[in-house]
mmCIF file of C-alpha atoms and ligand atoms in Angstrom:
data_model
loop_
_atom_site.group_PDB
_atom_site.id
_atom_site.type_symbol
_atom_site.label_atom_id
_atom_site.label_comp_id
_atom_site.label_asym_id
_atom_site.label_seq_id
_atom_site.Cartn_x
_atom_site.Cartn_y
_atom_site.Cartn_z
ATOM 1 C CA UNK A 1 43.718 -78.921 35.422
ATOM 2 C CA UNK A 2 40.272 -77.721 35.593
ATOM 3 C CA UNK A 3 38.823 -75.217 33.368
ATOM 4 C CA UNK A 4 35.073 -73.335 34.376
ATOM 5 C CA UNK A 5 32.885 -72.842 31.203
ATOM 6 C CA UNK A 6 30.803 -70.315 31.882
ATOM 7 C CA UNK A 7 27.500 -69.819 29.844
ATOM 8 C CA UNK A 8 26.306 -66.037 30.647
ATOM 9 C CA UNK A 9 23.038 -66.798 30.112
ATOM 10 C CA UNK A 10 20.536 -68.905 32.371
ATOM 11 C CA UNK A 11 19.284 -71.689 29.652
ATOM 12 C CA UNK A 12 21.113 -74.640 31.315
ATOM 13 C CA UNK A 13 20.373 -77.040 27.369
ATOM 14 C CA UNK A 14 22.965 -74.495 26.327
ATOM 15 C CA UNK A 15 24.869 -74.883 29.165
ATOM 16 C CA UNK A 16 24.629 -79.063 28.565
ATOM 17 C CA UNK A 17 25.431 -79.122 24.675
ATOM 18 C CA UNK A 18 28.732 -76.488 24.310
ATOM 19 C CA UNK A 19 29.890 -78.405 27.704
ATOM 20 C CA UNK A 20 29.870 -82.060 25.573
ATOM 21 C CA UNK A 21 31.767 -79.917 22.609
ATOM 22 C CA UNK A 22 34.575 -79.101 25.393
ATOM 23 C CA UNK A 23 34.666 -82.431 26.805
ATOM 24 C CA UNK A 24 34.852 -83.796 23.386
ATOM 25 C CA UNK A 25 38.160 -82.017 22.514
ATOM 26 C CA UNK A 26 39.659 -81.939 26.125
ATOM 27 C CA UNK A 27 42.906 -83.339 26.925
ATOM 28 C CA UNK A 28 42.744 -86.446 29.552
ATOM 29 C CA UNK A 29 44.248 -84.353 32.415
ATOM 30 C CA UNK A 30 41.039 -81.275 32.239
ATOM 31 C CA UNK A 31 38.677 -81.180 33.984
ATOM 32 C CA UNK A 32 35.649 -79.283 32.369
ATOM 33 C CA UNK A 33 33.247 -77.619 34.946
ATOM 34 C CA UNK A 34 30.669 -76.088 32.878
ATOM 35 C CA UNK A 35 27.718 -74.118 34.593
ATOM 36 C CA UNK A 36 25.252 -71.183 34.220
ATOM 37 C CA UNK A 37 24.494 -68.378 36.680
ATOM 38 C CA UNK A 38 21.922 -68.519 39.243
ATOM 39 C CA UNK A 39 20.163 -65.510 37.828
ATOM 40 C CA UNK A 40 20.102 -63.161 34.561
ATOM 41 C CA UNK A 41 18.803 -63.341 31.144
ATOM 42 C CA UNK A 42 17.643 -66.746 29.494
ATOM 43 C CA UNK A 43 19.587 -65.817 26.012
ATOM 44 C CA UNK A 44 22.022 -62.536 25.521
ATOM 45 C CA UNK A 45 20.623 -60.366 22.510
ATOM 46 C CA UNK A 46 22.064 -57.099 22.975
ATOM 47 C CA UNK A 47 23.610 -54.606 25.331
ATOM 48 C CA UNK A 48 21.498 -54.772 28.071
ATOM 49 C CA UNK A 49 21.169 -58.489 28.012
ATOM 50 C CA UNK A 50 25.336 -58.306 27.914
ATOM 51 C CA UNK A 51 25.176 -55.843 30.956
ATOM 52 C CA UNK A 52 22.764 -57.795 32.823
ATOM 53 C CA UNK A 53 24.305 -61.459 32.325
ATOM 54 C CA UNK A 54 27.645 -59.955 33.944
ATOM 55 C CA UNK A 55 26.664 -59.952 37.870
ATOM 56 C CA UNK A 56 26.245 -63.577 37.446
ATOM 57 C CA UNK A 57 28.948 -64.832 35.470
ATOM 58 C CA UNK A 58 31.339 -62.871 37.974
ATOM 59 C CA UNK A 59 29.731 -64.403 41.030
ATOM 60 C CA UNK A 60 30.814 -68.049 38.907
ATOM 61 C CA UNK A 61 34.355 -66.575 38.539
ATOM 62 C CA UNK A 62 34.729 -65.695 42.690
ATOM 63 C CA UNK A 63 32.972 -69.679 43.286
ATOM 64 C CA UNK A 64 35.482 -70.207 40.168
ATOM 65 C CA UNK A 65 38.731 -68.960 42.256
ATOM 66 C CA UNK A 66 37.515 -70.485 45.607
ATOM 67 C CA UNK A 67 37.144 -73.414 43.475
ATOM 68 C CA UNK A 68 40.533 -73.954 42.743
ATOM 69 C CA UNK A 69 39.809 -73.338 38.512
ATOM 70 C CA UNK A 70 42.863 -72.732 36.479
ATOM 71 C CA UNK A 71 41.351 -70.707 34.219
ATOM 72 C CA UNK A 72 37.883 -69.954 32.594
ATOM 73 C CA UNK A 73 35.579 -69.595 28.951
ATOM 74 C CA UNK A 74 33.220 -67.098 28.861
ATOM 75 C CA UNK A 75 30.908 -68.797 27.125
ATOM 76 C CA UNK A 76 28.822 -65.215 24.659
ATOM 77 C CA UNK A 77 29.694 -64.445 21.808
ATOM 78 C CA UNK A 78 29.446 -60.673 23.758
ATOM 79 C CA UNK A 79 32.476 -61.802 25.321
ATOM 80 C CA UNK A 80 30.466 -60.061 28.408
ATOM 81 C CA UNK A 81 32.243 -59.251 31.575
ATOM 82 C CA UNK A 82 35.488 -60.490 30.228
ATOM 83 C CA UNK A 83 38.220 -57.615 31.468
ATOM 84 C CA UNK A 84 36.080 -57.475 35.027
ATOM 85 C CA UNK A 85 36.564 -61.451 35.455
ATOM 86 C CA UNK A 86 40.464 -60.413 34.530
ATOM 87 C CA UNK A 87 40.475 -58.898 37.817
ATOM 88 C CA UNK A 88 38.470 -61.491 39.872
ATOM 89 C CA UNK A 89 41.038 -65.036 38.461
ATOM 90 C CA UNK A 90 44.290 -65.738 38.931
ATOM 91 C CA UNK A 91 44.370 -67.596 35.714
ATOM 92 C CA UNK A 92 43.520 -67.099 32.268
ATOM 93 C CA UNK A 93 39.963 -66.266 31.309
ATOM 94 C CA UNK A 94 39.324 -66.264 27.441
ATOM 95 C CA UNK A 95 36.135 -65.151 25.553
ATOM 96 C CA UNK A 96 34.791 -67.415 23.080
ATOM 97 C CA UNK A 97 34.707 -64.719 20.146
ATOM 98 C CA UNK A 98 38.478 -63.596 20.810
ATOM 99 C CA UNK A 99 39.201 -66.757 20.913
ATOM 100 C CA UNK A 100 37.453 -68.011 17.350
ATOM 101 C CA UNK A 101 38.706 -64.254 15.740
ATOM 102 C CA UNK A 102 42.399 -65.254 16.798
ATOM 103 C CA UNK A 103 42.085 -68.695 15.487
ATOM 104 C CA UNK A 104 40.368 -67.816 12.656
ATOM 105 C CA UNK A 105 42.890 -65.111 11.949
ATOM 106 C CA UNK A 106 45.663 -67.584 11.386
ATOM 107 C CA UNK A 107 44.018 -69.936 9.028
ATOM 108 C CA UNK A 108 42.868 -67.434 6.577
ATOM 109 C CA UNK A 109 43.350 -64.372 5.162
ATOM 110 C CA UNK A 110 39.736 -63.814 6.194
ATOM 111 C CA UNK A 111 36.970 -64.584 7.970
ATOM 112 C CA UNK A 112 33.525 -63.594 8.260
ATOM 113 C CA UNK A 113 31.207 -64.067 11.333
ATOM 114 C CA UNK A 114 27.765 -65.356 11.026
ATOM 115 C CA UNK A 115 25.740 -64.587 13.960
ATOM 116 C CA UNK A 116 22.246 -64.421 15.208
ATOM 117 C CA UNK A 117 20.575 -61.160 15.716
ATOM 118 C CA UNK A 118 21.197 -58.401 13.498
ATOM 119 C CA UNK A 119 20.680 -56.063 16.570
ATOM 120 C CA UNK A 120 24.297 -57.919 17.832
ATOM 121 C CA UNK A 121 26.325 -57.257 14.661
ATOM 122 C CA UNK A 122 27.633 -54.143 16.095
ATOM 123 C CA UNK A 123 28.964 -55.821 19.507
ATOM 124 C CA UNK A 124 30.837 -58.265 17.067
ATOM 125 C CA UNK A 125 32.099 -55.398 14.897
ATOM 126 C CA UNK A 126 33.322 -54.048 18.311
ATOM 127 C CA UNK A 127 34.903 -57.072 19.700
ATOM 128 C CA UNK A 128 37.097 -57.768 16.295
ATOM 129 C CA UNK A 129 37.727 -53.561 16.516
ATOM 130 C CA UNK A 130 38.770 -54.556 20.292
ATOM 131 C CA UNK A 131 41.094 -57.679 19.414
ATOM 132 C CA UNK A 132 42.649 -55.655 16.530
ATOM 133 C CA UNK A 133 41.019 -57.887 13.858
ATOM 134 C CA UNK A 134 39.436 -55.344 11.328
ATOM 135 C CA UNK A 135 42.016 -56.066 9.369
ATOM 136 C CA UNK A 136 40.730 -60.065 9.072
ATOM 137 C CA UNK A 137 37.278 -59.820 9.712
ATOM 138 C CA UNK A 138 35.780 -59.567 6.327
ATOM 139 C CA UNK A 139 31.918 -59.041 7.713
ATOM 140 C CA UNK A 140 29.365 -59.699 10.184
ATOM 141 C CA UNK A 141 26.091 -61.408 9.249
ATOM 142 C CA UNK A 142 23.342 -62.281 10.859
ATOM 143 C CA UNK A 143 21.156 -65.053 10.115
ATOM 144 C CA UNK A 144 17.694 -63.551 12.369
ATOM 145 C CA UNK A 145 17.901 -66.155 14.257
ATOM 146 C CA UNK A 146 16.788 -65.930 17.846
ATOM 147 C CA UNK A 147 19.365 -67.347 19.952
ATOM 148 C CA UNK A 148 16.983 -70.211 21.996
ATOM 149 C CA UNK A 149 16.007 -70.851 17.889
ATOM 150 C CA UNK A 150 19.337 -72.689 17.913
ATOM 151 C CA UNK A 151 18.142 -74.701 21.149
ATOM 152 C CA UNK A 152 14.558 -75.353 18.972
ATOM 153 C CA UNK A 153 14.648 -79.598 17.736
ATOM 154 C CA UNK A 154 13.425 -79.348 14.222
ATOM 155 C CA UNK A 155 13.696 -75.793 13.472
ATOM 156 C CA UNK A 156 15.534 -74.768 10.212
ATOM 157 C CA UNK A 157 17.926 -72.689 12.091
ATOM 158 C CA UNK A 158 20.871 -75.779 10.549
ATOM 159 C CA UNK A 159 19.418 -75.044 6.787
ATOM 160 C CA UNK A 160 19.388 -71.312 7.904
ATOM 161 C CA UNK A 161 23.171 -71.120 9.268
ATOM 162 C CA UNK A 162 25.094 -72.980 5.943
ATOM 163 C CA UNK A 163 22.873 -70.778 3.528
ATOM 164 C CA UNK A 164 24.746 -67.419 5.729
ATOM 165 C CA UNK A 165 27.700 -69.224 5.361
ATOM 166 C CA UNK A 166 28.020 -69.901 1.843
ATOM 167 C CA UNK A 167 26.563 -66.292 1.201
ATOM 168 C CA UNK A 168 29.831 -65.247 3.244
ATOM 169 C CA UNK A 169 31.986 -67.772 1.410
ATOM 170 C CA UNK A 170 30.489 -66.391 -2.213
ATOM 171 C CA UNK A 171 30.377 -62.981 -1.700
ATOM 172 C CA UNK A 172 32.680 -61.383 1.580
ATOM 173 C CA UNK A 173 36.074 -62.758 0.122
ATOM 174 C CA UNK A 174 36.333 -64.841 3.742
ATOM 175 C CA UNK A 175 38.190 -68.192 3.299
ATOM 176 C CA UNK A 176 36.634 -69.242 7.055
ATOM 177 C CA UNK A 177 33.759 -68.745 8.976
ATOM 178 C CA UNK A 178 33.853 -67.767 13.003
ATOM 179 C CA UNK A 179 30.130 -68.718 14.221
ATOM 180 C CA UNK A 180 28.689 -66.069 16.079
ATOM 181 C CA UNK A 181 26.991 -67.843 19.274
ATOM 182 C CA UNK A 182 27.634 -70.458 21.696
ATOM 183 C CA UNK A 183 24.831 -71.769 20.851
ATOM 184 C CA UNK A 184 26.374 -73.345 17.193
ATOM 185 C CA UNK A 185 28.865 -75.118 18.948
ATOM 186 C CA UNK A 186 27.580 -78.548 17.993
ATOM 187 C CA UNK A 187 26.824 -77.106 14.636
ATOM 188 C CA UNK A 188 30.636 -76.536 14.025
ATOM 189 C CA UNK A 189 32.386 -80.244 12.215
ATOM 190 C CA UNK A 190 28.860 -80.814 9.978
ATOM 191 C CA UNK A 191 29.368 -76.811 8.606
ATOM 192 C CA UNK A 192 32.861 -77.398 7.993
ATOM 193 C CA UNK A 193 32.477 -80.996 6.412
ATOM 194 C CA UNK A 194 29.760 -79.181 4.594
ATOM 195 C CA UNK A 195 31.656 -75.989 3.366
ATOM 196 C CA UNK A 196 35.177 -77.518 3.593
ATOM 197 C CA UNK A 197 36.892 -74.473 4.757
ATOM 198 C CA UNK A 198 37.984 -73.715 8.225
ATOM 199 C CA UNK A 199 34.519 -72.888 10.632
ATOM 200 C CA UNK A 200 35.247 -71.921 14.117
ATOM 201 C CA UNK A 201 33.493 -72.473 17.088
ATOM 202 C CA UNK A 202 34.735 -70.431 20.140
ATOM 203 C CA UNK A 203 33.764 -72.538 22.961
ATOM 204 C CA UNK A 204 36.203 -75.037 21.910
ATOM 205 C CA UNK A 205 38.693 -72.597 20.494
ATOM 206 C CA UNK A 206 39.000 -70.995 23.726
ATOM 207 C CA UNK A 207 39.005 -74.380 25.608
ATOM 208 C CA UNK A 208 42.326 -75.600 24.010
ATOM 209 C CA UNK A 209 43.372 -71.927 24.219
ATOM 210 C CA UNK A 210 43.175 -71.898 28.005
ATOM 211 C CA UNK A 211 44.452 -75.543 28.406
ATOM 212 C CA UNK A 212 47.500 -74.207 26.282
ATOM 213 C CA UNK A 213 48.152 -71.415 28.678
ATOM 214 C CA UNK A 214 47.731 -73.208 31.618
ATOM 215 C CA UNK A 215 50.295 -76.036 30.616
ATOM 216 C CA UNK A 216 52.732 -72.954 30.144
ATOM 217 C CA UNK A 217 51.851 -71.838 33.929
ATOM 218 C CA UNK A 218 50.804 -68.426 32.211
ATOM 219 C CA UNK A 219 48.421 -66.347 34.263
ATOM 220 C CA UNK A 220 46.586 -63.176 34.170
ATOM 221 C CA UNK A 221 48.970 -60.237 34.703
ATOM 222 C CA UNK A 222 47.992 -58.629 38.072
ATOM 223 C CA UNK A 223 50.462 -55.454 38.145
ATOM 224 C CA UNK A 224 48.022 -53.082 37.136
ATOM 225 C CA UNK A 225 44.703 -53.089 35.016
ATOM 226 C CA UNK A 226 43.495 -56.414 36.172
ATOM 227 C CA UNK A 227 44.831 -56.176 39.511
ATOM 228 C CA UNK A 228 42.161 -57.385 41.632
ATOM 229 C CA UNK A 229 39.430 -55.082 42.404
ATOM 230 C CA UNK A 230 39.663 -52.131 45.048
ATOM 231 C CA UNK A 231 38.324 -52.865 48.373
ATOM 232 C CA UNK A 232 35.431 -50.789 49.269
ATOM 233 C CA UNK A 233 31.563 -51.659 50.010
ATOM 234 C CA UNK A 234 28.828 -51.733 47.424
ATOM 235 C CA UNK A 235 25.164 -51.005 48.920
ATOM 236 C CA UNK A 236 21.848 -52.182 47.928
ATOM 237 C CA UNK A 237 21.389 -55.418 45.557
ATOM 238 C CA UNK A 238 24.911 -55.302 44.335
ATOM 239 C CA UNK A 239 26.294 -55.255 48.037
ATOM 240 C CA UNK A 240 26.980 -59.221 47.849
ATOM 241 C CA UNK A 241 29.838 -57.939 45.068
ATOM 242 C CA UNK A 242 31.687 -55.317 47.504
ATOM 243 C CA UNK A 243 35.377 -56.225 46.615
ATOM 244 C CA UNK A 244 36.587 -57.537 49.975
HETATM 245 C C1 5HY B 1 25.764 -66.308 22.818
HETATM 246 N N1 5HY B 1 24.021 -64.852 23.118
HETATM 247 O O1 5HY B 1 26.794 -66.858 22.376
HETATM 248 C C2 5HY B 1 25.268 -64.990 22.352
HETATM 249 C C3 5HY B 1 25.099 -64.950 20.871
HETATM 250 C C4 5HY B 1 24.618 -63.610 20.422
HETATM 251 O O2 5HY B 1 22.989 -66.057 24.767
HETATM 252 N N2 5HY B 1 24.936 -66.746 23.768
HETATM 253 C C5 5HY B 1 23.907 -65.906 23.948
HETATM 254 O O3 5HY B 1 23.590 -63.589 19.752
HETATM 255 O O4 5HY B 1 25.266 -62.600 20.749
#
């Protein structure tokens, strides 16, 4: 099978280290395409980098279906774009922070997310709102991190991420941690050897997730909401989208 990983954002080192944590957990028979858009935002850090990171990662979902990809990872913790690319694939397409909340919900009573930038607590408070895990998520912290921090050799953003953790272990009643950004992918088995309770990484949560699905020949449902989209022409900058 063959599974695109798409990381919203244009910093292709991103794009390089969460596609060796897929490839490290992959099954033999998946093939992992990993890429980055052509154009938008070098790291997502709010709305309007989430709004303006989704032209691109739908154009990689179209190349995705002419591709012949059984399914796709949105690679944000945003989760950007994820209902529109419902409508572009035939197959599955998974965020990485449903997929982590999901997993996450089933190995503890709760969890708590540690993310970057306080400014994207609220999207995450959102998304678990969205996924119907209030009930698990115990709290959303952010470590003021800059997201390309995490892409930084030698900066303390390691040191910085297990002293949030622990904080969320000690004081938010959450027996697991979902990391907040793509970008702690490769952080996830030293955390987890380090804390020794469940620490979820969504890139390779939602890997397995899709691979799962697949296997089970389970698709997107296209009866009504994600139907594809309605023909009809777009004009100016966008018109390369018009729904054909
Ligand atoms: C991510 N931003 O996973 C999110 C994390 C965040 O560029 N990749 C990004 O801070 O929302």
């Amino acid at each position: 099978m063959r599974i695109k990983l798409i990381n919203p954002n244009t910093t292709q080192g991103m794009t390089d280290a969460m596609a060796r944590c897929a490839r490290a957990v992959a099954s033999p028979g998946t093939e992992v395409m990993a890429v980055s858009p052509t154009m938008g935002p070098p790291s997502i850090e709010g709305h309007y980098d989430d709004a303006l990171a989704t032209p691109g990662l739908l154009m990689e979902v179209a190349r995705g279906e002419q591709e012949g990809c059984d399914a796709y990872v949105i690679a944000c913790f945003g989760d950007p774009g994820l209902y529109a690319a419902r409508e572009l694939a035939r197959g599955p397409v998974i965020g990485i922070a449903e997929a982590a909340m999901h997993a996450a919900s089933v190995l503890a009573p709760g969890f708590s997310v540690v993310t970057t930038l306080g400014r994207t607590r609220g999207l995450a408070w959102h998304l678990a709102q969205r996924y119907g895990m209030e009930r698990f998520c115990r709290n959303v912290r952010a470590t003021e991190l800059a997201v390309l921090e995490l892409e930084t050799p030698g900066s303390a953003a390691r040191a910085t991420i297990l002293e949030e953790c622990r904080r969320a272990l000690d004081e938010d009643g959450s027996e697991a941690i979902v990391l907040g950004c793509a970008g702690m992918a490769d952080l996830c088995a030293e955390l987890q050897d380090t804390l020794g309770v469940p620490v979820i990484d969504g890139v390779t949560a939602a890997l397995k997730w899709c691979e799962a699905l697949v296997t089970l020949k389970l698709n997107t449902a296209k009866r009504g909401e994600f139907a594809r989209p309605l023909a009809k022409r777009y004009v100016g900058e966008l018109a390369a989208f018009s729904p054909l």
